[in-house]
XYZ file of C-alpha atoms in Angstrom:
463
model
C -11.481 18.874 -8.594
C -13.312 16.735 -5.985
C -15.315 18.375 -3.270
C -14.490 17.405 0.340
C -17.029 16.063 2.828
C -17.835 18.077 5.861
C -15.733 15.648 8.073
C -12.718 17.023 6.261
C -13.630 20.624 5.486
C -14.479 21.404 9.100
C -10.887 21.123 10.128
C -9.925 23.643 7.360
C -12.819 25.934 8.457
C -11.843 25.769 12.111
C -8.125 26.610 11.519
C -6.693 29.932 12.727
C -3.176 31.174 13.529
C -3.760 30.372 17.134
C -5.447 27.071 16.353
C -3.465 24.970 13.921
C -5.459 21.899 12.932
C -2.837 19.310 12.227
C -2.140 16.073 14.067
C 1.203 14.423 14.407
C 3.220 11.692 15.880
C 6.684 11.144 17.333
C 8.221 7.748 16.670
C 11.482 6.484 18.089
C 13.765 3.798 16.378
C 16.553 1.798 17.657
C 19.208 1.256 14.914
C 19.924 -2.381 14.039
C 23.186 -3.838 15.342
C 26.169 -2.531 13.455
C 24.509 0.713 12.347
C 24.920 4.130 14.038
C 22.132 6.570 14.493
C 23.655 8.871 11.853
C 23.699 6.103 9.392
C 20.044 5.239 10.092
C 18.970 8.879 9.759
C 20.902 9.161 6.421
C 19.349 5.873 5.178
C 15.839 7.101 6.056
C 16.299 10.525 4.613
C 17.665 9.179 1.319
C 14.856 6.593 1.034
C 12.184 9.258 1.698
C 13.762 11.597 -0.805
C 13.859 8.982 -3.495
C 10.303 7.689 -3.040
C 8.849 10.011 -5.693
C 5.692 8.027 -6.435
C 3.177 9.429 -3.920
C -0.164 8.166 -2.592
C -3.155 10.558 -3.421
C -3.513 11.477 0.260
C -0.082 13.074 0.203
C -0.647 14.910 -3.034
C -3.895 16.785 -2.228
C -4.128 20.302 -0.984
C -6.918 22.900 -0.794
C -7.988 24.109 -4.193
C -7.196 27.656 -5.409
C -8.173 30.138 -4.225
C -7.370 28.638 -0.809
C -9.274 31.476 0.975
C -12.601 30.355 -0.588
C -12.717 27.234 -2.745
C -9.977 25.662 -0.697
C -12.315 25.213 2.229
C -14.658 22.880 0.262
C -12.641 21.343 -2.645
C -9.327 19.463 -3.134
C -6.713 19.792 -5.849
C -3.779 17.386 -6.392
C -0.185 18.207 -7.060
C 1.740 16.172 -9.595
C 5.150 17.179 -8.256
C 6.170 17.171 -4.617
C 8.957 19.387 -3.293
C 10.582 16.667 -1.009
C 13.307 18.998 0.123
C 10.481 21.019 1.813
C 8.371 18.181 3.055
C 11.166 15.910 4.328
C 13.575 17.493 6.810
C 16.620 16.312 8.622
C 17.821 17.916 11.848
C 20.329 17.184 14.666
C 19.393 17.992 18.286
C 21.544 20.409 20.251
C 23.753 18.869 22.921
C 23.227 17.173 25.314
C 20.579 15.516 23.119
C 18.189 14.525 25.977
C 14.555 13.673 25.562
C 13.986 17.187 26.853
C 15.582 18.643 23.799
C 13.507 16.326 21.510
C 10.248 17.349 23.120
C 11.244 21.039 22.909
C 11.780 20.614 19.157
C 8.360 19.019 18.759
C 6.757 21.703 20.902
C 8.185 24.490 18.797
C 7.358 22.948 15.478
C 3.805 21.865 16.251
C 2.615 25.400 16.768
C 3.488 26.359 13.071
C 0.760 26.201 10.481
C 1.108 23.931 7.534
C 1.305 25.673 4.161
C -2.081 25.379 2.318
C -0.339 26.066 -1.056
C 1.333 22.650 -0.736
C 0.155 19.185 0.261
C -0.194 19.567 4.033
C 2.292 17.288 5.590
C 5.932 17.285 6.862
C 8.256 14.570 8.167
C 11.218 15.465 10.371
C 14.075 12.993 10.781
C 15.855 13.834 14.035
C 19.220 12.479 15.206
C 21.548 13.554 18.035
C 19.732 11.800 20.838
C 22.252 10.795 23.553
C 20.692 7.273 23.757
C 21.549 6.454 20.127
C 17.987 6.362 18.903
C 16.514 8.155 15.807
C 13.283 10.126 16.026
C 10.659 10.661 13.252
C 8.280 13.471 13.857
C 5.272 13.708 11.421
C 2.781 16.538 10.851
C -0.359 15.957 8.845
C -3.423 18.128 8.543
C -6.499 16.738 10.215
C -8.520 17.288 7.015
C -6.373 14.528 5.545
C -6.433 11.871 8.301
C -7.826 11.187 11.708
C -5.819 9.560 14.496
C -6.616 5.939 13.363
C -5.792 6.449 9.681
C -2.537 8.405 10.571
C -1.376 5.571 12.687
C -2.295 3.128 9.834
C -0.093 5.238 7.477
C 2.835 4.725 9.821
C 2.216 1.002 10.314
C 2.033 0.254 6.619
C 5.546 1.522 6.072
C 6.861 -0.934 8.789
C 7.020 -4.661 8.957
C 7.319 -7.453 11.632
C 10.551 -8.957 10.116
C 13.642 -7.450 11.597
C 15.675 -8.739 8.591
C 13.544 -7.125 6.063
C 15.283 -4.334 4.098
C 12.563 -3.150 1.892
C 11.715 0.017 3.970
C 10.037 2.820 2.145
C 8.128 6.072 2.754
C 4.639 6.176 4.272
C 3.401 7.854 1.042
C 4.560 5.028 -1.199
C 1.374 3.951 -3.168
C 2.843 0.377 -3.474
C 2.216 -0.056 0.268
C -1.491 -0.272 -0.393
C -1.040 -3.012 -2.893
C 1.416 -5.029 -0.560
C -0.961 -4.987 2.478
C -3.133 -8.004 3.021
C -6.674 -7.192 1.971
C -10.017 -8.927 2.341
C -11.443 -10.222 -0.967
C -13.163 -7.503 -2.905
C -16.916 -7.443 -2.372
C -18.974 -8.658 -5.295
C -20.507 -6.154 -7.642
C -23.656 -4.682 -6.278
C -26.852 -5.020 -8.253
C -29.207 -2.110 -8.924
C -31.577 -3.528 -6.345
C -28.897 -3.691 -3.625
C -27.727 -0.131 -4.444
C -31.285 1.188 -4.134
C -31.552 -0.765 -0.895
C -28.341 0.999 0.345
C -29.786 4.475 -0.542
C -32.990 3.676 1.264
C -31.111 2.438 4.280
C -29.105 5.779 4.405
C -32.450 7.668 3.998
C -33.878 5.652 6.862
C -30.933 6.505 9.099
C -31.375 10.225 8.308
C -35.114 10.085 8.930
C -34.305 8.330 12.300
C -32.053 11.227 13.577
C -34.907 12.939 15.245
C -36.045 9.813 17.151
C -32.488 9.069 18.003
C -32.064 12.583 19.389
C -35.103 12.051 21.522
C -33.538 8.798 22.784
C -30.338 10.663 23.799
C -32.388 13.288 25.462
C -34.380 10.856 27.564
C -31.162 9.107 28.604
C -29.700 12.558 29.720
C -32.778 13.222 31.841
C -33.250 9.741 33.418
C -29.836 8.321 33.809
C -27.380 10.203 36.048
C -24.426 8.310 34.612
C -25.034 9.598 31.037
C -23.478 12.943 29.924
C -25.653 14.360 27.245
C -24.846 17.137 24.880
C -25.164 20.467 26.507
C -23.116 22.971 28.700
C -22.663 20.635 31.689
C -18.888 20.945 32.346
C -17.514 23.246 35.053
C -15.272 26.193 33.970
C -11.527 25.502 34.645
C -8.134 26.807 33.719
C -8.261 24.485 30.739
C -11.247 26.341 29.120
C -9.532 29.565 28.047
C -8.573 31.306 24.826
C -5.069 30.118 23.682
C -2.158 31.309 21.671
C -0.306 29.249 19.087
C 2.752 28.267 21.157
C 2.712 24.709 22.267
C 4.370 22.525 24.930
C 4.508 18.740 24.308
C 5.140 16.129 27.010
C 5.329 12.395 26.512
C 5.949 9.164 28.407
C 5.220 5.419 28.227
C 4.237 2.782 30.773
C 4.245 -1.001 30.639
C 1.068 -2.202 29.013
C 1.040 -5.211 31.417
C 0.466 -2.806 34.341
C -2.735 -1.322 32.919
C -4.010 -4.702 31.671
C -3.510 -6.112 35.273
C -5.710 -3.410 36.614
C -8.351 -3.829 33.878
C -8.419 -7.576 34.335
C -8.705 -7.394 38.191
C -11.434 -4.791 38.068
C -13.318 -6.345 35.015
C -13.078 -3.118 33.139
C -11.586 -2.063 29.710
C -8.035 -0.898 29.015
C -9.532 2.398 27.922
C -11.322 2.795 31.383
C -7.905 2.487 32.975
C -6.429 5.201 30.590
C -9.312 7.629 31.335
C -9.077 6.941 35.068
C -5.313 7.739 34.860
C -6.069 11.016 33.094
C -8.765 11.895 35.671
C -6.476 11.285 38.637
C -3.666 13.295 37.070
C -5.952 16.234 36.133
C -7.319 16.355 39.625
C -3.780 16.559 41.056
C -2.678 19.164 38.506
C -5.649 21.400 39.252
C -5.131 21.045 42.969
C -1.421 22.088 42.385
C -2.778 25.263 40.955
C -5.590 25.846 43.414
C -8.089 25.397 40.508
C -10.128 22.249 41.114
C -13.756 22.980 40.612
C -16.446 21.357 42.877
C -18.227 19.768 39.844
C -16.519 16.874 38.023
C -14.641 17.561 34.728
C -16.156 16.114 31.513
C -14.050 14.527 28.811
C -14.939 14.159 25.160
C -13.745 10.651 24.116
C -13.575 10.135 20.354
C -14.849 6.679 19.147
C -13.580 5.441 15.825
C -16.206 4.455 13.268
C -13.609 2.540 11.226
C -14.401 -1.153 10.935
C -12.481 -4.179 9.978
C -14.080 -3.999 6.501
C -12.509 -0.558 5.869
C -9.110 -1.196 7.272
C -7.560 -0.085 3.935
C -9.291 3.231 3.980
C -7.709 6.580 4.983
C -9.638 9.790 5.974
C -11.844 10.820 8.940
C -14.486 8.562 10.464
C -15.063 9.404 14.126
C -17.867 10.145 16.547
C -17.531 11.108 20.186
C -19.050 10.420 23.597
C -18.999 12.609 26.754
C -17.712 11.003 29.980
C -17.697 12.315 33.569
C -14.084 12.201 35.018
C -15.366 12.228 38.535
C -12.587 14.667 39.584
C -14.785 15.744 42.525
C -14.127 12.313 44.148
C -10.861 12.239 46.291
C -11.214 8.482 46.536
C -9.519 6.596 43.588
C -11.779 3.633 43.727
C -15.131 5.677 43.786
C -13.741 7.864 41.055
C -12.939 4.733 38.879
C -16.393 3.303 39.456
C -18.011 6.622 38.511
C -15.852 6.874 35.268
C -16.782 3.300 34.252
C -20.460 3.803 34.777
C -20.380 7.007 32.793
C -18.367 5.376 29.854
C -20.556 2.348 29.769
C -23.763 4.366 29.560
C -22.474 6.593 26.856
C -21.311 3.622 24.786
C -24.609 1.837 25.344
C -26.500 4.852 23.873
C -24.048 5.095 20.847
C -24.400 1.303 20.150
C -28.101 1.802 19.948
C -27.764 4.257 17.066
C -27.271 3.629 13.347
C -23.917 4.916 11.909
C -25.103 8.251 10.553
C -27.010 8.773 13.836
C -23.895 8.005 15.821
C -21.920 10.557 13.735
C -24.679 13.138 14.355
C -24.338 12.572 18.056
C -20.593 13.115 17.753
C -21.261 16.210 15.851
C -23.607 17.537 18.530
C -20.989 16.751 21.188
C -18.358 18.672 19.219
C -20.663 21.400 17.922
C -19.399 24.086 20.355
C -15.929 23.869 18.861
C -17.269 25.292 15.606
C -17.984 28.637 17.384
C -14.944 28.774 19.742
C -13.011 31.040 17.435
C -15.672 33.778 17.563
C -14.317 36.542 19.929
C -15.815 36.326 23.390
C -17.398 32.901 22.952
C -14.900 30.990 25.070
C -14.859 33.664 27.808
C -18.649 33.950 28.231
C -20.071 30.582 27.169
C -20.040 27.648 29.568
C -18.063 24.672 28.225
C -19.740 21.450 27.080
C -16.517 19.525 28.036
C -13.056 20.287 29.340
C -10.659 18.066 27.527
C -10.378 15.559 24.723
C -8.944 12.168 25.645
C -8.253 9.858 22.709
C -7.017 6.231 22.785
C -5.782 4.993 19.374
C -4.992 1.287 19.171
C -1.541 0.685 17.859
C 0.415 -2.267 16.635
C 0.264 -5.442 18.716
C 3.624 -6.819 17.576
C 7.179 -5.381 17.342
C 7.557 -3.441 14.140
C 10.693 -2.514 12.174
C 11.904 -0.204 9.436
C 14.848 -1.610 7.621
C 15.879 -3.520 10.729
C 15.384 -0.491 13.006
C 12.955 -1.435 15.817
C 10.040 0.945 16.569
C 10.518 1.790 20.283
C 7.816 4.282 20.956
C 4.934 5.959 19.330
C 3.760 9.236 20.856
C 0.657 11.019 19.417
C 0.847 14.831 19.047
C -2.625 16.184 18.726
C -4.553 19.518 18.839
C -5.218 22.012 21.567
C -8.045 24.379 20.601
C -9.735 27.579 21.687
C -11.493 26.549 25.076
C -9.537 23.276 25.157
C -5.982 24.205 26.250
C -4.954 20.555 26.812
C -5.289 17.323 24.620
C -4.251 13.928 25.825
C -3.882 11.257 23.144
C -2.787 7.657 23.876
C -1.623 4.788 21.667
C -0.339 1.377 22.335
C 2.620 -0.666 21.022
C 3.701 -4.194 21.532
C 4.590 -3.819 25.173
C 3.759 -0.201 26.135
C 1.068 2.411 26.392
C 2.273 5.751 25.059
C 0.851 9.110 26.339
C 1.225 12.253 24.318
C 0.168 15.467 26.051
C -0.020 18.730 23.973
C -0.986 22.030 25.556
C -1.094 25.808 25.178
C 2.322 26.855 26.270
C 1.401 30.164 28.021
C -1.909 28.993 29.425
C -0.854 25.793 31.137
C 2.373 26.200 33.141
C 4.374 23.156 34.219
C 2.499 20.875 31.787
C 5.211 18.169 32.349
C 4.130 17.590 35.933
C 1.021 15.929 34.496
C 3.467 12.937 33.669
C 4.279 12.616 37.336
C 0.702 12.792 38.288
C -0.166 10.079 35.595
C 2.340 7.789 37.236
C 0.902 8.414 40.694
C -2.624 7.865 39.376
C -1.622 4.485 37.870
C -0.031 3.445 41.228
C -3.308 4.402 42.921
C -5.365 2.289 40.589
C -2.913 -0.653 41.136
C -3.565 -0.355 44.846
C -7.365 -0.342 44.253
C -6.960 -3.409 42.220
C -4.549 -5.126 44.550
C -1.972 -5.633 41.775
C 1.634 -4.306 41.451
C 4.145 -3.548 38.833
């Protein structure tokens, strides 16, 4: 019965009926020539049902009793009830994207069963455009955004003629993937050195904290941990009902802006979100005078641990400059804030960077206490995540992956979450919000499109 690290247990401890702590994804597949959507859905469902060898990530669940020991230790099921975990459904007519998003919205608010391994896969047909959708739900204690996307990618391939498709939980996938050579066996001296290095990082947390504090006092572009964000309609207590909205844009459009302005693709993504949020809040006569603050997760996964699953993430705080009506000034303020925050993180050791992320996310640990959200000023207003996706076209048994839309987690005091991932030619936005607290959430998609057009004008580029 292995005990779980705090980076996993914190997602179980934070979960309530109103705050499910699972992440998900919506993938769309184009059937290969000569195959119908129904045939592809049947093939996928049969394949998943027959893949009875299961990777340990998909076999573990909270230990019994789940109300006590289950928050700190894992147990592993030897048998998986695939009829429960793998589901097949047909959308009601007319089978528009609207019906698909409604299905995801309704299912994403339901808790995962802690008496079973905490995951579900929904194979969805009935779309009027002939595509098949795959909606996945995995508890955040099992995976973070990066490792969840890797689980999907390893079940796909770059060859449209390959017919060896299998389920994401197939343990053979770990053996098939290209790996770096195994590191040489570590000597006693090197192991002791590693322990001393970790001890040194822990000892350096206090000086690192001082460095962060000084940056917060001396540099106006750096957003340090603390209640610095304004209160908005996003920072409220929420119910469990969800609304999901999703859309994709050509990756070439964002890259053109980034190249012309000499900024990163992520800067463009954050600026799009900032412009959209400003317009949405103006629509509801709720734009504060102070700029909104976003928490931006930063993956600590490296090239050397590309085969690992689990959670490894820190976070920086970024000013969204929503007080700036001019798109160019807003963009420059966002870039300055992001660069300064990343500069501070790069100056920290790995454990120290994780500690900074913990400090930035600390208020979330208390958000479920009655009254906290209503009477405590927010540290940030929204989480904006950018998870890099596959750079080439991928296929499952000849069916082309046509879109990957992240479905993340709204929380008490954070009624909206925006997560973005890329595919070969597109950038895919997934917006998940509290249904009752954020009316007309889908209008944010229109505002995102307008924000991108504004940035293209600033950069003097066009679609």
